[in-house]
């Protein structure tokens, strides 16, 4: 039998649960964290604030689907009545006409940890290869599974290719022999019970519980070695594909007079990143995934984010608020690029100096 991607969807997993009897729905759809609306501290910036301080987070849940399926390398979640669950996927129209063979069947309980796009060929790339999405849209879902109390036999993820993926899974206690790695676009799996947790980005982007879980498991519950000389750090994007700082040499010359150390994150292990950020008191960084690591800072530290004026994202502001950091958004002119969010950044040194002096971040 051949299978095509279902066109029909439930907008939310909860909508599928509503088709079940009340007793079964309670068993199949578990609310781990109820919806909440919170007011977070505003950025401590002299630039105009570009978003409101009130944040709403939808309920975080875990859904258990009898005879549930995962289709394609993007791992669309399919219910027994052959419908997709819209709040557990990032749909790709390029996969619409794909035809799949019979699914591989697993008689146990299988959990999907993935959300987003997974393009396994010719080289694995997608949501899971972006450091920020991996740490805050994929890994925190483990926490929801743990809170659900459901015993998991296998976890499904894209093919693991980066050290940070292996290192973080090890720190969170996920056995590698329990991982099914998806490396084919025509992936098709059916499980006796398919378990899928909510996606942090889909329920409100950087909910507090996700940030606290990562910090607690990777830093707070472990003995971390503080590093002298890393109290003031600058995170370069010289190792990134886009969003470079045009006048970075000038920025570095200025920051070095204030005792800042330049940090290149890519060659570092996860353990090393945790130690460096746990030691930092002031971080200056262009907008990018590297700032995910501020989750490992001690409360009271400060992040000055060099933000492109052409692109708005409050992700790292939220992260700072959850971690007890002071957040400053320093708006920067840009050197336009073809792709949205990829513009290179031009830093006003005089403005950077003002920001460092705000509230006594740097007195010298």
C-alpha positions as a LaTeX table, in Angstrom:
\begin{tabular}{lrrr}
\hline
Residue & $x$ (\AA) & $y$ (\AA) & $z$ (\AA) \\
\hline
Unk1 & 0.00 & 0.00 & 0.00 \\
Unk2 & 1.18 & 3.50 & $-0.85$ \\
Unk3 & 0.69 & 6.49 & 1.46 \\
Unk4 & 0.37 & 10.18 & 0.61 \\
Unk5 & 0.65 & 13.12 & 2.99 \\
Unk6 & $-2.82$ & 13.79 & 4.48 \\
Unk7 & $-4.29$ & 17.13 & 3.49 \\
Unk8 & $-6.68$ & 17.23 & 6.44 \\
Unk9 & $-5.41$ & 18.56 & 9.75 \\
Unk10 & $-6.42$ & 19.24 & 13.28 \\
Unk11 & $-5.27$ & 22.76 & 14.04 \\
Unk12 & $-4.20$ & 21.63 & 17.49 \\
Unk13 & $-3.52$ & 18.30 & 19.13 \\
Unk14 & $-6.21$ & 19.22 & 21.64 \\
Unk15 & $-8.77$ & 19.25 & 18.83 \\
Unk16 & $-7.99$ & 15.60 & 18.08 \\
Unk17 & $-8.33$ & 14.76 & 21.78 \\
Unk18 & $-11.79$ & 16.34 & 21.78 \\
Unk19 & $-12.97$ & 13.62 & 19.36 \\
Unk20 & $-12.29$ & 10.98 & 22.03 \\
Unk21 & $-14.40$ & 10.04 & 25.02 \\
Unk22 & $-13.81$ & 12.22 & 28.08 \\
Unk23 & $-11.94$ & 9.47 & 29.93 \\
Unk24 & $-9.70$ & 8.61 & 26.98 \\
Unk25 & $-9.03$ & 12.27 & 26.18 \\
Unk26 & $-7.80$ & 12.80 & 29.75 \\
Unk27 & $-5.41$ & 9.87 & 29.32 \\
Unk28 & $-4.25$ & 10.83 & 25.82 \\
Unk29 & $-3.83$ & 14.58 & 26.27 \\
Unk30 & $-1.96$ & 15.70 & 29.38 \\
Unk31 & $-1.48$ & 19.36 & 30.25 \\
Unk32 & 1.95 & 19.72 & 31.84 \\
Unk33 & 1.94 & 23.52 & 32.23 \\
Unk34 & $-1.29$ & 25.54 & 31.94 \\
Unk35 & $-1.50$ & 28.59 & 29.72 \\
Unk36 & $-0.26$ & 31.78 & 31.31 \\
Unk37 & 0.21 & 35.46 & 30.61 \\
Unk38 & 3.17 & 37.16 & 32.25 \\
Unk39 & 4.67 & 40.64 & 32.23 \\
Unk40 & 8.45 & 40.63 & 31.89 \\
Unk41 & 10.86 & 43.51 & 32.65 \\
Unk42 & 11.29 & 45.91 & 29.73 \\
Unk43 & 14.69 & 46.16 & 27.99 \\
Unk44 & 17.01 & 48.58 & 29.80 \\
Unk45 & 17.83 & 50.43 & 26.59 \\
Unk46 & 17.95 & 54.01 & 25.40 \\
Unk47 & 16.71 & 52.89 & 21.98 \\
Unk48 & 12.92 & 52.68 & 21.56 \\
Unk49 & 11.51 & 49.40 & 22.82 \\
Unk50 & 10.27 & 47.36 & 19.87 \\
Unk51 & 7.85 & 45.00 & 21.61 \\
Unk52 & 5.41 & 44.93 & 24.50 \\
Unk53 & 6.39 & 43.40 & 27.83 \\
Unk54 & 3.33 & 41.18 & 28.16 \\
Unk55 & 3.89 & 37.60 & 26.96 \\
Unk56 & 1.30 & 34.86 & 26.52 \\
Unk57 & 2.18 & 31.17 & 26.54 \\
Unk58 & $-0.26$ & 28.48 & 25.48 \\
Unk59 & $-0.54$ & 25.33 & 27.57 \\
Unk60 & 2.35 & 22.88 & 27.30 \\
Unk61 & 1.10 & 19.35 & 26.73 \\
Unk62 & 2.02 & 15.78 & 25.86 \\
Unk63 & $-0.24$ & 13.83 & 23.50 \\
Unk64 & $-0.26$ & 10.01 & 23.22 \\
Unk65 & $-1.61$ & 8.64 & 19.95 \\
Unk66 & $-2.52$ & 4.95 & 19.55 \\
Unk67 & $-1.20$ & 3.65 & 16.21 \\
Unk68 & 0.16 & 7.10 & 15.51 \\
Unk69 & 2.50 & 7.68 & 12.59 \\
Unk70 & 5.41 & 9.93 & 11.65 \\
Unk71 & 5.66 & 10.79 & 7.96 \\
Unk72 & 8.65 & 12.11 & 5.97 \\
Unk73 & 11.94 & 13.38 & 7.35 \\
Unk74 & 10.01 & 16.39 & 8.71 \\
Unk75 & 8.16 & 13.90 & 10.93 \\
Unk76 & 4.58 & 15.04 & 10.45 \\
Unk77 & 2.41 & 13.61 & 13.24 \\
Unk78 & $-0.51$ & 11.56 & 11.87 \\
Unk79 & $-3.54$ & 10.45 & 13.91 \\
Unk80 & $-5.39$ & 7.12 & 13.50 \\
Unk81 & $-8.04$ & 8.92 & 11.41 \\
Unk82 & $-5.31$ & 10.05 & 8.99 \\
Unk83 & $-5.04$ & 13.73 & 9.87 \\
Unk84 & $-1.98$ & 15.82 & 10.66 \\
Unk85 & $-1.58$ & 17.74 & 13.92 \\
Unk86 & $-0.88$ & 21.34 & 12.93 \\
Unk87 & 0.68 & 22.57 & 16.17 \\
Unk88 & 3.33 & 19.84 & 16.05 \\
Unk89 & 4.73 & 20.51 & 12.59 \\
Unk90 & 6.40 & 23.03 & 10.33 \\
Unk91 & 4.78 & 22.24 & 7.00 \\
Unk92 & 6.81 & 22.10 & 3.79 \\
Unk93 & 4.87 & 22.41 & 0.53 \\
Unk94 & 7.80 & 20.77 & $-1.25$ \\
Unk95 & 6.83 & 17.48 & 0.39 \\
Unk96 & 3.11 & 17.64 & $-0.49$ \\
Unk97 & 3.21 & 15.13 & $-3.34$ \\
Unk98 & 5.54 & 12.65 & $-1.68$ \\
Unk99 & 4.40 & 9.01 & $-1.77$ \\
Unk100 & 5.59 & 6.72 & 1.01 \\
Unk101 & 5.78 & 2.95 & 1.44 \\
Unk102 & 4.27 & 1.00 & 4.34 \\
Unk103 & 5.52 & 2.33 & 7.70 \\
Unk104 & 8.03 & 0.52 & 9.87 \\
Unk105 & 6.12 & $-0.66$ & 12.94 \\
Unk106 & 7.31 & $-0.37$ & 16.56 \\
Unk107 & 5.35 & $-2.34$ & 19.13 \\
Unk108 & 6.38 & $-0.08$ & 22.01 \\
Unk109 & 6.08 & 3.59 & 22.98 \\
Unk110 & 7.93 & 5.96 & 20.65 \\
Unk111 & 8.42 & 9.69 & 21.31 \\
Unk112 & 9.14 & 12.26 & 18.63 \\
Unk113 & 11.45 & 15.01 & 19.86 \\
Unk114 & 11.74 & 16.76 & 16.52 \\
Unk115 & 9.96 & 19.79 & 15.16 \\
Unk116 & 10.74 & 21.72 & 12.00 \\
Unk117 & 12.42 & 20.87 & 8.73 \\
Unk118 & 14.87 & 18.01 & 8.34 \\
Unk119 & 16.67 & 17.76 & 4.99 \\
Unk120 & 18.92 & 14.70 & 5.34 \\
Unk121 & 20.51 & 14.74 & 1.88 \\
Unk122 & 23.16 & 15.43 & 0.72 \\
Unk123 & 24.16 & 16.77 & 4.13 \\
Unk124 & 21.95 & 16.82 & 7.20 \\
Unk125 & 20.55 & 20.32 & 7.72 \\
Unk126 & 17.42 & 21.85 & 9.17 \\
Unk127 & 15.98 & 23.06 & 12.44 \\
Unk128 & 18.09 & 20.59 & 14.42 \\
Unk129 & 21.36 & 21.96 & 13.02 \\
Unk130 & 20.60 & 25.48 & 14.27 \\
Unk131 & 22.10 & 25.77 & 17.75 \\
Unk132 & 19.30 & 27.95 & 19.13 \\
Unk133 & 16.44 & 25.79 & 17.86 \\
Unk134 & 18.14 & 22.63 & 19.09 \\
Unk135 & 18.55 & 23.94 & 22.62 \\
Unk136 & 15.18 & 25.64 & 23.05 \\
Unk137 & 12.70 & 24.08 & 20.62 \\
Unk138 & 13.85 & 20.46 & 20.73 \\
Unk139 & 15.64 & 19.63 & 24.00 \\
Unk140 & 13.04 & 21.14 & 26.40 \\
Unk141 & 10.50 & 18.68 & 25.01 \\
Unk142 & 12.37 & 16.00 & 26.96 \\
Unk143 & 11.25 & 17.79 & 30.11 \\
Unk144 & 7.60 & 17.56 & 29.11 \\
Unk145 & 7.99 & 13.83 & 28.50 \\
Unk146 & 9.59 & 13.39 & 31.91 \\
Unk147 & 6.80 & 15.35 & 33.61 \\
Unk148 & 4.16 & 13.24 & 31.83 \\
Unk149 & 5.36 & 10.08 & 33.56 \\
Unk150 & 5.18 & 8.08 & 30.32 \\
Unk151 & 7.91 & 5.48 & 29.87 \\
Unk152 & 9.57 & 5.94 & 26.48 \\
Unk153 & 11.12 & 3.02 & 24.58 \\
Unk154 & 12.52 & 4.99 & 21.64 \\
Unk155 & 13.13 & 8.65 & 20.76 \\
Unk156 & 13.00 & 9.90 & 17.17 \\
Unk157 & 15.38 & 12.62 & 15.98 \\
Unk158 & 17.05 & 13.65 & 12.73 \\
Unk159 & 20.52 & 12.30 & 12.01 \\
Unk160 & 22.93 & 13.67 & 14.61 \\
Unk161 & 25.95 & 15.30 & 13.00 \\
Unk162 & 27.19 & 17.99 & 15.42 \\
Unk163 & 29.09 & 17.54 & 18.69 \\
Unk164 & 26.67 & 19.87 & 20.52 \\
Unk165 & 23.83 & 17.46 & 19.75 \\
Unk166 & 25.60 & 14.45 & 21.26 \\
Unk167 & 26.98 & 16.45 & 24.20 \\
Unk168 & 23.63 & 17.95 & 25.18 \\
Unk169 & 21.71 & 14.68 & 24.90 \\
Unk170 & 24.31 & 13.03 & 27.13 \\
Unk171 & 23.99 & 15.81 & 29.71 \\
Unk172 & 20.21 & 15.31 & 29.70 \\
Unk173 & 20.50 & 11.56 & 30.17 \\
Unk174 & 19.12 & 10.33 & 26.83 \\
Unk175 & 20.68 & 6.91 & 25.96 \\
Unk176 & 21.98 & 6.90 & 22.39 \\
Unk177 & 20.84 & 3.29 & 21.90 \\
Unk178 & 17.24 & 4.52 & 22.32 \\
Unk179 & 17.45 & 7.06 & 19.49 \\
Unk180 & 16.03 & 6.41 & 16.03 \\
Unk181 & 17.88 & 8.75 & 13.67 \\
Unk182 & 15.98 & 9.85 & 10.57 \\
Unk183 & 18.25 & 10.11 & 7.53 \\
Unk184 & 15.77 & 9.49 & 4.68 \\
Unk185 & 13.20 & 11.90 & 3.24 \\
Unk186 & 10.67 & 9.07 & 2.81 \\
Unk187 & 10.76 & 8.13 & 6.50 \\
Unk188 & 7.55 & 6.47 & 7.69 \\
Unk189 & 7.02 & 5.04 & 11.17 \\
Unk190 & 4.02 & 3.66 & 13.02 \\
Unk191 & 4.06 & 3.00 & 16.75 \\
Unk192 & 1.74 & 1.18 & 19.10 \\
Unk193 & 1.82 & 4.45 & 21.03 \\
Unk194 & 3.29 & 7.61 & 19.55 \\
Unk195 & 4.02 & 10.27 & 22.16 \\
Unk196 & 4.61 & 13.87 & 21.11 \\
Unk197 & 5.26 & 16.84 & 23.44 \\
Unk198 & 4.36 & 20.46 & 22.68 \\
Unk199 & 6.83 & 22.63 & 20.78 \\
Unk200 & 8.15 & 25.62 & 22.79 \\
Unk201 & 8.18 & 27.96 & 19.79 \\
Unk202 & 4.63 & 27.03 & 18.83 \\
Unk203 & 3.17 & 27.79 & 22.27 \\
Unk204 & 4.80 & 31.18 & 22.74 \\
Unk205 & 8.53 & 31.13 & 21.95 \\
Unk206 & 10.88 & 30.64 & 24.90 \\
Unk207 & 8.41 & 29.78 & 27.69 \\
Unk208 & 9.85 & 30.06 & 31.22 \\
Unk209 & 9.75 & 26.32 & 31.93 \\
Unk210 & 11.94 & 25.57 & 28.88 \\
Unk211 & 14.62 & 28.03 & 29.95 \\
Unk212 & 14.60 & 26.84 & 33.55 \\
Unk213 & 14.86 & 23.18 & 32.51 \\
Unk214 & 17.93 & 23.73 & 30.34 \\
Unk215 & 19.66 & 25.85 & 33.01 \\
Unk216 & 18.79 & 23.47 & 35.85 \\
Unk217 & 19.83 & 20.27 & 34.11 \\
Unk218 & 22.97 & 21.53 & 32.42 \\
Unk219 & 24.25 & 24.01 & 34.98 \\
Unk220 & 22.47 & 24.37 & 38.31 \\
Unk221 & 22.40 & 20.66 & 39.20 \\
Unk222 & 26.03 & 20.19 & 38.29 \\
Unk223 & 29.32 & 21.51 & 39.65 \\
Unk224 & 30.50 & 24.14 & 37.19 \\
Unk225 & 34.06 & 25.47 & 37.12 \\
Unk226 & 34.13 & 29.26 & 36.91 \\
Unk227 & 36.81 & 30.70 & 34.62 \\
Unk228 & 38.84 & 33.74 & 35.61 \\
Unk229 & 39.25 & 36.35 & 32.91 \\
Unk230 & 35.86 & 35.69 & 31.33 \\
Unk231 & 33.84 & 38.23 & 33.30 \\
Unk232 & 33.43 & 40.41 & 30.19 \\
Unk233 & 33.04 & 38.64 & 26.86 \\
Unk234 & 32.26 & 39.51 & 23.25 \\
Unk235 & 30.64 & 36.80 & 21.10 \\
Unk236 & 31.86 & 37.02 & 17.52 \\
Unk237 & 29.92 & 35.74 & 14.51 \\
Unk238 & 33.03 & 35.27 & 12.40 \\
Unk239 & 32.22 & 31.54 & 12.43 \\
Unk240 & 28.64 & 32.09 & 11.22 \\
Unk241 & 27.28 & 32.10 & 7.68 \\
Unk242 & 25.43 & 35.41 & 8.00 \\
Unk243 & 24.80 & 38.51 & 10.10 \\
Unk244 & 28.42 & 39.53 & 10.54 \\
Unk245 & 29.58 & 42.71 & 12.24 \\
Unk246 & 31.01 & 44.87 & 9.44 \\
Unk247 & 33.28 & 46.93 & 11.70 \\
Unk248 & 34.15 & 44.13 & 14.13 \\
Unk249 & 37.85 & 45.04 & 14.27 \\
Unk250 & 36.88 & 48.49 & 15.51 \\
Unk251 & 34.39 & 47.02 & 18.00 \\
Unk252 & 37.03 & 44.65 & 19.36 \\
Unk253 & 39.65 & 47.37 & 19.74 \\
Unk254 & 37.21 & 49.39 & 21.82 \\
Unk255 & 35.97 & 46.46 & 23.92 \\
Unk256 & 39.48 & 45.27 & 24.66 \\
Unk257 & 40.16 & 48.60 & 26.36 \\
Unk258 & 37.28 & 47.69 & 28.69 \\
Unk259 & 38.63 & 44.24 & 29.51 \\
Unk260 & 36.50 & 42.17 & 27.12 \\
Unk261 & 37.64 & 38.82 & 25.75 \\
Unk262 & 36.64 & 37.69 & 22.24 \\
Unk263 & 34.83 & 34.32 & 22.15 \\
Unk264 & 34.44 & 32.04 & 19.10 \\
Unk265 & 31.76 & 29.53 & 20.08 \\
Unk266 & 31.85 & 26.90 & 17.32 \\
Unk267 & 35.07 & 25.11 & 18.40 \\
Unk268 & 33.99 & 24.98 & 22.04 \\
Unk269 & 32.33 & 22.01 & 23.71 \\
Unk270 & 28.97 & 22.41 & 25.40 \\
Unk271 & 30.72 & 22.05 & 28.76 \\
Unk272 & 33.13 & 24.86 & 27.89 \\
Unk273 & 30.30 & 27.17 & 26.80 \\
Unk274 & 28.47 & 26.57 & 30.06 \\
Unk275 & 31.61 & 27.39 & 32.06 \\
Unk276 & 32.34 & 30.56 & 30.07 \\
Unk277 & 28.83 & 31.97 & 30.33 \\
Unk278 & 28.51 & 30.98 & 33.99 \\
Unk279 & 31.62 & 33.11 & 34.56 \\
Unk280 & 30.45 & 36.13 & 32.53 \\
Unk281 & 29.11 & 39.31 & 34.10 \\
Unk282 & 28.72 & 41.35 & 30.90 \\
Unk283 & 28.15 & 39.90 & 27.42 \\
Unk284 & 28.17 & 41.90 & 24.19 \\
Unk285 & 26.87 & 39.89 & 21.23 \\
Unk286 & 25.37 & 40.41 & 17.80 \\
Unk287 & 21.91 & 38.89 & 17.49 \\
Unk288 & 22.26 & 35.14 & 16.91 \\
Unk289 & 22.02 & 31.62 & 18.29 \\
Unk290 & 25.16 & 32.01 & 20.37 \\
Unk291 & 23.21 & 34.12 & 22.83 \\
Unk292 & 21.22 & 31.02 & 23.77 \\
Unk293 & 24.06 & 30.41 & 26.22 \\
Unk294 & 22.98 & 33.33 & 28.41 \\
Unk295 & 20.69 & 30.74 & 30.00 \\
Unk296 & 23.84 & 29.56 & 31.81 \\
Unk297 & 24.72 & 32.99 & 33.24 \\
Unk298 & 24.27 & 33.76 & 36.91 \\
Unk299 & 21.42 & 36.15 & 37.77 \\
Unk300 & 22.51 & 39.79 & 37.67 \\
Unk301 & 24.66 & 39.48 & 34.54 \\
Unk302 & 23.96 & 41.74 & 31.55 \\
Unk303 & 23.53 & 41.12 & 27.82 \\
Unk304 & 24.00 & 43.96 & 25.35 \\
Unk305 & 22.56 & 42.64 & 22.11 \\
Unk306 & 23.76 & 44.26 & 18.88 \\
Unk307 & 20.45 & 44.09 & 17.05 \\
Unk308 & 19.93 & 44.82 & 13.32 \\
Unk309 & 17.39 & 47.61 & 12.91 \\
Unk310 & 15.92 & 45.69 & 9.95 \\
Unk311 & 14.92 & 42.65 & 12.00 \\
Unk312 & 12.87 & 42.33 & 15.20 \\
Unk313 & 13.05 & 39.34 & 17.53 \\
Unk314 & 12.46 & 39.38 & 21.29 \\
Unk315 & 13.75 & 35.84 & 21.90 \\
Unk316 & 16.90 & 36.71 & 23.83 \\
Unk317 & 15.11 & 39.37 & 25.85 \\
Unk318 & 12.75 & 36.66 & 27.07 \\
Unk319 & 15.64 & 34.34 & 27.81 \\
Unk320 & 17.40 & 37.03 & 29.81 \\
Unk321 & 14.26 & 37.76 & 31.81 \\
Unk322 & 13.79 & 34.07 & 32.69 \\
Unk323 & 17.44 & 33.80 & 33.76 \\
Unk324 & 17.43 & 37.01 & 35.83 \\
Unk325 & 19.72 & 38.98 & 33.50 \\
Unk326 & 19.56 & 42.65 & 32.53 \\
Unk327 & 18.88 & 42.96 & 28.80 \\
Unk328 & 19.91 & 45.87 & 26.56 \\
Unk329 & 18.96 & 46.07 & 22.88 \\
Unk330 & 21.40 & 48.27 & 20.99 \\
Unk331 & 19.89 & 48.99 & 17.57 \\
Unk332 & 22.43 & 48.94 & 14.75 \\
Unk333 & 22.40 & 50.10 & 11.16 \\
Unk334 & 22.78 & 47.34 & 8.61 \\
Unk335 & 24.46 & 46.34 & 5.39 \\
Unk336 & 21.49 & 44.74 & 3.56 \\
Unk337 & 21.68 & 41.14 & 2.37 \\
Unk338 & 19.38 & 39.07 & 0.18 \\
Unk339 & 17.75 & 37.00 & 2.91 \\
Unk340 & 15.51 & 38.31 & 5.69 \\
Unk341 & 17.36 & 38.47 & 8.99 \\
Unk342 & 20.78 & 38.01 & 7.37 \\
Unk343 & 21.76 & 41.70 & 7.16 \\
Unk344 & 25.26 & 42.49 & 8.36 \\
Unk345 & 25.52 & 44.80 & 11.37 \\
Unk346 & 27.29 & 48.15 & 11.67 \\
Unk347 & 27.98 & 49.10 & 15.30 \\
Unk348 & 28.11 & 52.74 & 16.42 \\
Unk349 & 31.08 & 52.74 & 18.83 \\
Unk350 & 29.94 & 55.91 & 20.59 \\
Unk351 & 26.56 & 54.35 & 21.20 \\
Unk352 & 28.17 & 51.14 & 22.44 \\
Unk353 & 30.18 & 53.21 & 24.91 \\
Unk354 & 26.97 & 54.82 & 26.21 \\
Unk355 & 25.36 & 51.40 & 26.65 \\
Unk356 & 28.32 & 50.04 & 28.58 \\
Unk357 & 28.05 & 52.97 & 30.98 \\
Unk358 & 24.30 & 52.60 & 31.48 \\
Unk359 & 23.49 & 51.65 & 35.04 \\
Unk360 & 27.18 & 51.18 & 35.74 \\
Unk361 & 27.75 & 48.12 & 33.54 \\
Unk362 & 31.24 & 49.41 & 32.87 \\
Unk363 & 32.51 & 52.39 & 34.85 \\
Unk364 & 35.96 & 52.77 & 33.34 \\
\hline
\end{tabular}
